[in-house]
């Protein structure tokens, strides 16, 4: 790590690490407080919207940050994203209605998308090739402590004081690092190694990104009820996604064209598998097996540690190691995790089998995620690291929304047909084998030359 923490990169790396740590803390800590918040604001029926609009808005934030990073360097959208994150935490804390809380979470999602894309673009613009895998691994590791302590501390704060204290506290914690990052990145000593240039790669329209984010948010609102109004909103959201999503991604993404399109597709497939497991496995354990919440908490803790450990390992492999082979290994590990979850859903199986699937899947993601990011930066057109990072972030979020939606639909279909929970969960987990195996098969199309 000597090179990574050399005089040239020490300040920037410390700033990025602080940003990622606090971004992870804010993203993970507020989640346990949202049910209490919507209850106090008399908006329980809108919980799907409040919980999901952060991810929906990050689609817009990712495109906005990517545009800005390519145009004038990644330091500006990163600084603005940090300041915006502080302000939106204050807006959410002061919410007088559930709609204000949803608006705060939506704008916070925009800021989160800008921050994530800007950091990846900054690493691609300013760091030597040999340091990029280690820098990206460090960014992943910065989520370890937030994933371990964020949710329980937020839960205690909400119980002892109020859910508003969580938002106010996160705003106070984020303010000082935000100012520090702005100061560091304004120095002339820190400049991107490459100068953004014009090329023929089509740039996604910000209006298109706004339409996609709105479509995702409408879909989340539609999921909050089953009457005609909600179904119409869900249909409108789906229509917007179908019409505009392809314009945010590289040409050839859906047919896995070699290079950046295939890399972007793989990110969506792998993220969809992992985050669907993280949503359905705890739901099954708590509602179907009466497992104590502490057990699911330990599963999340184990998954966070497994992700960080696998990311650490890939960051220390020889530079000549083909990244697409790590993607194959990671996708295969994810497929094994899906099998574990399906087996764990069968009657009579110990809950630890299903819980362990989260840890195994996280190990696969620890190999996959940094490797795919490195490949995306390798395939990015000259001066367009922001565009590549934006496309990766966009399809990651889409993968989470779409794969989870399809798996949930399969689960509900089995329940509607009169099947028991075990059959529904087994079918939903079995469906996840499709994107997992597809990612392993298509990994060679993302290989670098």
Coordinates of C-alpha atoms in Angstrom, one line a residue:
X1 CA 0.0 0.0 0.0
X2 CA 3.0 2.3 -0.1
X3 CA 2.3 3.6 -3.5
X4 CA -1.4 4.1 -2.7
X5 CA -0.5 6.3 0.3
X6 CA 2.4 8.2 -1.3
X7 CA 2.5 11.9 -1.0
X8 CA 0.7 12.4 -4.3
X9 CA -2.4 10.4 -3.4
X10 CA -2.5 10.4 0.4
X11 CA -4.8 13.3 0.9
X12 CA -7.1 12.3 -1.9
X13 CA -7.3 8.7 -0.7
X14 CA -8.0 9.7 2.9
X15 CA -10.8 12.0 1.6
X16 CA -12.3 9.3 -0.6
X17 CA -12.2 6.8 2.3
X18 CA -13.9 9.2 4.6
X19 CA -16.6 9.9 2.0
X20 CA -17.2 6.2 1.4
X21 CA -17.3 5.5 5.1
X22 CA -19.9 8.2 5.8
X23 CA -21.9 7.4 2.6
X24 CA -22.1 3.8 3.8
X25 CA -23.1 4.8 7.3
X26 CA -25.8 7.1 6.0
X27 CA -27.1 4.5 3.5
X28 CA -27.2 1.7 6.1
X29 CA -28.1 3.5 9.4
X30 CA -31.3 5.2 8.3
X31 CA -32.9 2.0 7.0
X32 CA -34.0 0.6 10.4
X33 CA -35.5 4.0 11.3
X34 CA -37.7 4.4 8.2
X35 CA -40.6 2.2 9.5
X36 CA -40.7 4.3 12.7
X37 CA -40.5 7.5 10.8
X38 CA -43.4 6.7 8.4
X39 CA -45.5 5.5 11.3
X40 CA -45.0 8.7 13.2
X41 CA -45.8 10.7 10.0
X42 CA -49.0 8.7 9.4
X43 CA -47.7 7.3 6.1
X44 CA -47.2 3.6 6.6
X45 CA -48.9 2.8 3.3
X46 CA -46.2 4.8 1.5
X47 CA -43.3 2.8 3.1
X48 CA -42.4 1.2 -0.3
X49 CA -41.9 4.7 -1.8
X50 CA -39.9 6.0 1.1
X51 CA -37.7 2.9 1.2
X52 CA -37.2 2.6 -2.6
X53 CA -36.9 6.2 -3.8
X54 CA -33.2 6.4 -2.7
X55 CA -32.2 3.7 -5.2
X56 CA -34.5 5.2 -7.9
X57 CA -33.0 8.7 -7.5
X58 CA -29.4 7.4 -7.5
X59 CA -30.0 6.5 -11.2
X60 CA -30.3 10.2 -11.9
X61 CA -27.4 11.1 -9.6
X62 CA -25.2 8.6 -11.4
X63 CA -25.8 10.0 -14.8
X64 CA -25.5 13.6 -13.5
X65 CA -22.2 12.8 -11.8
X66 CA -20.8 11.0 -14.8
X67 CA -21.7 13.9 -17.1
X68 CA -20.1 16.4 -14.8
X69 CA -17.0 14.3 -14.1
X70 CA -16.2 14.0 -17.9
X71 CA -16.8 17.6 -18.5
X72 CA -14.7 19.2 -15.7
X73 CA -13.2 16.4 -13.6
X74 CA -14.6 14.3 -10.8
X75 CA -13.7 16.6 -7.9
X76 CA -16.6 19.0 -8.6
X77 CA -19.6 16.6 -8.6
X78 CA -18.0 14.8 -5.6
X79 CA -17.9 18.0 -3.6
X80 CA -21.4 19.1 -4.6
X81 CA -22.7 15.6 -3.8
X82 CA -21.3 15.7 -0.3
X83 CA -22.8 19.1 0.4
X84 CA -26.1 18.0 -1.0
X85 CA -26.1 14.9 1.2
X86 CA -25.7 17.0 4.3
X87 CA -28.6 19.3 3.3
X88 CA -31.0 16.5 2.5
X89 CA -30.3 14.7 5.8
X90 CA -31.4 17.9 7.5
X91 CA -34.5 18.1 5.3
X92 CA -35.4 14.5 6.2
X93 CA -34.8 15.1 9.9
X94 CA -37.2 18.0 9.9
X95 CA -40.0 16.2 8.0
X96 CA -43.5 17.3 8.8
X97 CA -45.1 14.8 6.5
X98 CA -44.2 11.5 4.8
X99 CA -44.0 13.3 1.5
X100 CA -41.3 15.5 2.8
X101 CA -39.4 12.5 4.0
X102 CA -39.8 10.8 0.6
X103 CA -38.5 14.0 -1.1
X104 CA -35.5 14.1 1.2
X105 CA -34.7 10.5 0.5
X106 CA -35.1 11.0 -3.2
X107 CA -32.7 14.0 -3.2
X108 CA -30.3 12.1 -1.0
X109 CA -30.3 9.3 -3.6
X110 CA -29.3 11.9 -6.2
X111 CA -26.4 12.9 -4.0
X112 CA -25.4 9.3 -3.3
X113 CA -25.4 8.5 -7.0
X114 CA -23.2 11.5 -7.7
X115 CA -20.8 10.5 -5.0
X116 CA -20.3 6.9 -6.0
X117 CA -19.8 7.6 -9.7
X118 CA -17.5 10.6 -8.9
X119 CA -15.2 8.5 -6.7
X120 CA -14.8 5.8 -9.3
X121 CA -14.2 8.3 -12.1
X122 CA -11.7 10.1 -9.9
X123 CA -9.7 6.9 -9.4
X124 CA -9.8 6.2 -13.1
X125 CA -8.7 9.7 -14.0
X126 CA -6.0 10.3 -11.4
X127 CA -4.6 7.0 -10.2
X128 CA -2.1 4.8 -12.1
X129 CA -3.4 1.5 -13.5
X130 CA -1.4 -0.5 -10.9
X131 CA -3.1 1.3 -8.0
X132 CA -6.7 1.2 -9.2
X133 CA -7.6 -2.3 -7.9
X134 CA -6.2 -1.5 -4.5
X135 CA -7.9 1.9 -4.3
X136 CA -11.2 0.3 -5.3
X137 CA -10.7 -2.5 -2.7
X138 CA -10.1 0.2 -0.1
X139 CA -13.4 1.9 -1.0
X140 CA -15.2 -1.4 -0.6
X141 CA -13.5 -2.0 2.8
X142 CA -14.8 1.4 4.0
X143 CA -18.3 -0.1 4.2
X144 CA -17.3 -2.7 6.7
X145 CA -17.7 -0.7 9.9
X146 CA -20.9 1.0 8.7
X147 CA -22.4 -2.3 7.9
X148 CA -21.5 -3.7 11.3
X149 CA -22.4 -0.8 13.6
X150 CA -24.7 1.5 11.6
X151 CA -28.1 -0.4 11.8
X152 CA -27.9 -1.3 15.5
X153 CA -26.7 2.1 16.6
X154 CA -29.4 3.8 14.6
X155 CA -32.0 1.5 16.1
X156 CA -30.8 2.4 19.6
X157 CA -30.8 6.1 18.8
X158 CA -34.3 5.9 17.5
X159 CA -35.4 4.0 20.6
X160 CA -33.7 6.2 23.2
X161 CA -34.4 9.5 21.5
X162 CA -36.2 9.6 18.1
X163 CA -35.7 8.7 14.5
X164 CA -35.0 12.4 13.8
X165 CA -31.9 12.2 15.9
X166 CA -30.4 9.7 13.5
X167 CA -30.8 12.0 10.5
X168 CA -29.5 15.0 12.5
X169 CA -26.5 13.0 13.8
X170 CA -25.6 11.8 10.4
X171 CA -25.7 15.3 9.0
X172 CA -23.4 16.5 11.7
X173 CA -20.9 13.7 11.2
X174 CA -20.9 14.2 7.4
X175 CA -20.5 18.0 7.5
X176 CA -16.8 18.1 8.5
X177 CA -15.5 15.5 6.0
X178 CA -17.5 17.2 3.3
X179 CA -15.7 20.4 3.9
X180 CA -12.3 18.6 4.1
X181 CA -12.9 16.8 0.8
X182 CA -13.9 20.1 -0.9
X183 CA -10.6 21.7 0.5
X184 CA -8.4 18.8 -0.6
X185 CA -9.8 18.6 -4.1
X186 CA -9.5 22.3 -4.7
X187 CA -5.7 22.1 -4.4
X188 CA -3.8 22.4 -7.6
X189 CA -1.6 19.5 -6.5
X190 CA -4.5 17.1 -7.1
X191 CA -5.5 17.0 -10.8
X192 CA -6.9 14.2 -13.0
X193 CA -4.1 12.5 -15.0
X194 CA -6.2 12.7 -18.2
X195 CA -7.9 15.7 -19.7
X196 CA -11.5 15.1 -20.8
X197 CA -11.8 15.0 -24.5
X198 CA -14.7 14.7 -27.0
X199 CA -15.5 11.4 -28.7
X200 CA -18.3 9.9 -30.6
X201 CA -19.7 7.8 -27.7
X202 CA -23.4 8.9 -27.2
X203 CA -24.0 10.8 -24.0
X204 CA -27.2 9.9 -22.1
X205 CA -29.6 12.8 -21.7
X206 CA -30.3 14.0 -18.2
X207 CA -34.0 14.2 -19.1
X208 CA -33.8 10.5 -19.9
X209 CA -32.2 9.8 -16.6
X210 CA -34.9 11.8 -14.9
X211 CA -37.6 9.8 -16.7
X212 CA -36.0 6.5 -15.6
X213 CA -35.7 7.7 -12.0
X214 CA -39.3 8.8 -12.1
X215 CA -40.3 5.4 -13.6
X216 CA -38.6 3.5 -10.8
X217 CA -40.2 5.8 -8.2
X218 CA -43.6 5.3 -9.7
X219 CA -43.1 1.6 -9.6
X220 CA -42.3 1.8 -5.9
X221 CA -45.4 3.8 -5.2
X222 CA -47.4 1.3 -7.2
X223 CA -46.2 -1.4 -5.0
X224 CA -47.7 0.3 -2.0
X225 CA -51.2 -0.9 -2.9
X226 CA -53.3 -3.1 -5.1
X227 CA -56.2 -0.9 -6.1
X228 CA -56.7 0.5 -9.6
X229 CA -54.8 3.7 -8.9
X230 CA -51.7 1.9 -7.7
X231 CA -51.7 -0.5 -10.6
X232 CA -51.9 2.4 -13.0
X233 CA -48.9 4.1 -11.4
X234 CA -47.0 0.8 -11.6
X235 CA -47.9 0.4 -15.2
X236 CA -46.7 4.0 -15.9
X237 CA -43.5 3.4 -14.1
X238 CA -42.8 0.2 -16.1
X239 CA -43.6 2.0 -19.4
X240 CA -41.0 4.7 -18.6
X241 CA -38.4 2.1 -17.8
X242 CA -39.0 0.2 -21.0
X243 CA -38.9 3.4 -23.1
X244 CA -35.9 5.1 -21.7
X245 CA -33.6 2.7 -19.8
X246 CA -31.6 1.7 -22.9
X247 CA -30.6 5.3 -23.6
X248 CA -28.7 5.4 -20.3
X249 CA -26.5 2.4 -21.2
X250 CA -23.9 1.7 -23.8
X251 CA -25.1 0.5 -27.1
X252 CA -25.2 -3.3 -27.1
X253 CA -25.7 -3.8 -23.4
X254 CA -28.7 -6.1 -23.7
X255 CA -26.9 -8.3 -26.2
X256 CA -23.7 -8.3 -24.2
X257 CA -21.5 -6.7 -26.9
X258 CA -17.9 -7.1 -26.1
X259 CA -16.2 -4.6 -23.9
X260 CA -18.0 -2.0 -21.8
X261 CA -21.6 -3.1 -22.8
X262 CA -21.0 -6.6 -21.5
X263 CA -19.3 -5.3 -18.4
X264 CA -22.2 -3.1 -17.6
X265 CA -24.7 -6.0 -18.1
X266 CA -22.7 -8.2 -15.8
X267 CA -22.8 -5.6 -13.1
X268 CA -26.6 -5.5 -13.3
X269 CA -27.0 -9.3 -13.3
X270 CA -24.6 -9.9 -10.3
X271 CA -26.0 -7.0 -8.2
X272 CA -29.6 -8.2 -8.8
X273 CA -28.7 -11.7 -7.6
X274 CA -26.9 -10.5 -4.5
X275 CA -29.4 -7.8 -3.3
X276 CA -32.4 -10.1 -4.0
X277 CA -30.8 -12.7 -1.7
X278 CA -30.2 -10.1 0.9
X279 CA -33.9 -9.1 0.7
X280 CA -35.6 -12.4 0.5
X281 CA -33.5 -14.6 2.8
X282 CA -34.0 -12.4 6.0
X283 CA -37.7 -12.1 5.1
X284 CA -37.9 -15.9 4.9
X285 CA -36.0 -16.4 8.2
X286 CA -38.1 -13.9 10.2
X287 CA -41.6 -14.5 8.8
X288 CA -41.3 -18.2 7.9
X289 CA -38.9 -19.6 10.5
X290 CA -39.4 -17.3 13.4
X291 CA -35.7 -16.7 13.6
X292 CA -34.6 -14.0 16.1
X293 CA -33.6 -10.7 14.5
X294 CA -30.1 -11.1 16.0
X295 CA -29.5 -14.1 13.7
X296 CA -30.3 -12.2 10.6
X297 CA -28.1 -9.4 11.9
X298 CA -25.2 -11.8 12.2
X299 CA -25.9 -12.9 8.7
X300 CA -25.5 -9.3 7.5
X301 CA -22.4 -8.9 9.5
X302 CA -20.9 -12.1 8.1
X303 CA -21.8 -10.9 4.6
X304 CA -20.1 -7.6 5.1
X305 CA -16.9 -9.2 6.3
X306 CA -16.9 -11.8 3.5
X307 CA -17.3 -9.0 0.9
X308 CA -14.4 -7.0 2.4
X309 CA -12.2 -10.1 2.6
X310 CA -12.8 -11.2 -1.0
X311 CA -12.2 -7.6 -2.1
X312 CA -9.0 -7.5 -0.2
X313 CA -7.8 -10.7 -1.8
X314 CA -8.5 -9.5 -5.4
X315 CA -6.7 -6.3 -4.7
X316 CA -3.5 -8.1 -4.0
X317 CA -3.5 -10.6 -6.8
X318 CA -0.8 -10.0 -9.5
X319 CA -1.6 -7.3 -11.9
X320 CA -1.5 -9.7 -14.8
X321 CA -4.4 -11.8 -13.4
X322 CA -7.2 -11.6 -16.0
X323 CA -10.1 -9.8 -14.4
X324 CA -12.7 -11.6 -16.4
X325 CA -11.7 -14.9 -14.8
X326 CA -12.3 -13.4 -11.3
X327 CA -15.8 -12.5 -12.6
X328 CA -16.3 -16.1 -13.6
X329 CA -15.2 -17.3 -10.2
X330 CA -17.4 -14.7 -8.4
X331 CA -20.5 -15.5 -10.5
X332 CA -20.0 -19.2 -9.8
X333 CA -19.8 -18.5 -6.1
X334 CA -23.0 -16.6 -6.3
X335 CA -24.7 -19.5 -8.1
X336 CA -23.6 -21.7 -5.2
X337 CA -25.1 -19.3 -2.8
X338 CA -28.4 -19.4 -4.7
X339 CA -28.4 -23.2 -4.4
X340 CA -27.8 -22.9 -0.6
X341 CA -30.7 -20.5 -0.3
X342 CA -33.0 -22.8 -2.2
X343 CA -32.0 -25.8 -0.1
X344 CA -32.4 -23.7 3.1
X345 CA -35.9 -22.9 2.1
X346 CA -37.0 -26.5 2.2
X347 CA -39.0 -27.7 5.2
X348 CA -36.9 -29.1 8.1
X349 CA -33.7 -27.4 6.9
X350 CA -31.8 -25.6 9.6
X351 CA -32.0 -21.8 9.2
X352 CA -28.2 -21.5 9.2
X353 CA -28.1 -23.0 5.7
X354 CA -30.2 -20.1 4.2
X355 CA -28.4 -17.5 6.4
X356 CA -25.0 -18.8 5.1
X357 CA -26.1 -18.1 1.5
X358 CA -25.8 -14.4 2.2
X359 CA -22.2 -14.8 3.3
X360 CA -21.3 -17.0 0.3
X361 CA -23.0 -14.5 -2.1
X362 CA -21.0 -11.6 -0.5
X363 CA -17.8 -13.5 -1.1
X364 CA -18.7 -13.7 -4.8
X365 CA -19.5 -10.0 -4.9
X366 CA -16.2 -9.1 -3.3
X367 CA -14.5 -10.7 -6.3
X368 CA -17.0 -9.4 -8.8
X369 CA -17.6 -5.8 -8.0
X370 CA -14.0 -4.4 -8.0
X371 CA -13.0 -6.5 -11.0
X372 CA -16.0 -5.3 -13.0
X373 CA -15.2 -1.7 -12.1
X374 CA -11.6 -2.1 -13.2
X375 CA -12.8 -3.7 -16.5
X376 CA -15.2 -0.8 -17.0
X377 CA -12.4 1.8 -16.6
X378 CA -10.3 -0.2 -19.0
X379 CA -13.0 -0.3 -21.6
X380 CA -14.0 3.4 -21.1
X381 CA -13.4 5.7 -24.1
X382 CA -10.5 8.1 -23.5
X383 CA -11.6 10.8 -21.1
X384 CA -15.0 9.1 -20.4
X385 CA -14.4 7.3 -17.1
X386 CA -17.4 9.2 -15.7
X387 CA -19.6 7.9 -18.5
X388 CA -18.5 4.3 -17.8
X389 CA -18.9 4.7 -14.0
X390 CA -22.4 6.2 -14.6
X391 CA -23.4 3.3 -16.8
X392 CA -22.2 0.8 -14.2
X393 CA -24.1 2.5 -11.3
X394 CA -27.2 2.8 -13.4
X395 CA -27.4 -0.9 -14.3
X396 CA -26.5 -1.9 -10.8
X397 CA -29.5 -0.1 -9.5
X398 CA -31.7 -1.4 -12.3
X399 CA -30.5 -4.9 -11.6
X400 CA -31.5 -4.6 -8.0
X401 CA -35.0 -3.2 -8.9
X402 CA -35.8 -5.6 -11.8
X403 CA -34.4 -8.9 -10.4
X404 CA -36.0 -8.4 -7.0
X405 CA -39.2 -7.4 -8.7
X406 CA -39.3 -10.5 -10.9
X407 CA -38.3 -12.8 -8.0
X408 CA -41.0 -11.3 -5.8
X409 CA -43.6 -11.7 -8.6
X410 CA -42.7 -15.4 -8.8
X411 CA -43.0 -15.8 -5.0
X412 CA -46.4 -14.1 -5.0
X413 CA -47.6 -16.2 -7.9
X414 CA -46.9 -19.4 -6.0
X415 CA -48.8 -18.0 -2.9
X416 CA -51.7 -17.0 -5.1
X417 CA -51.9 -20.5 -6.6
X418 CA -52.3 -22.0 -3.1
X419 CA -48.7 -23.2 -2.6
X420 CA -47.0 -22.8 0.8
X421 CA -44.2 -20.3 1.6
X422 CA -41.5 -22.9 1.2
X423 CA -42.4 -23.6 -2.5
X424 CA -42.6 -19.9 -3.2
X425 CA -39.2 -19.1 -1.8
X426 CA -37.6 -22.1 -3.5
X427 CA -39.0 -21.0 -6.8
X428 CA -37.8 -17.4 -6.3
X429 CA -34.3 -18.5 -5.3
X430 CA -34.3 -21.0 -8.2
X431 CA -35.0 -18.1 -10.6
X432 CA -31.8 -16.4 -9.4
X433 CA -29.8 -19.2 -11.0
X434 CA -30.6 -17.7 -14.4
X435 CA -28.8 -14.3 -14.0
X436 CA -26.0 -16.0 -11.9
X437 CA -25.2 -18.6 -14.5
X438 CA -25.6 -16.1 -17.3
X439 CA -23.0 -13.8 -15.7
X440 CA -20.5 -16.6 -15.5
X441 CA -21.0 -17.6 -19.2
X442 CA -20.8 -14.0 -20.5
X443 CA -17.8 -13.0 -18.4
X444 CA -15.4 -13.6 -21.3
X445 CA -17.1 -10.9 -23.3
X446 CA -15.9 -8.4 -20.7
X447 CA -12.2 -9.4 -20.9
X448 CA -9.6 -6.7 -21.6
X449 CA -7.4 -7.0 -24.6

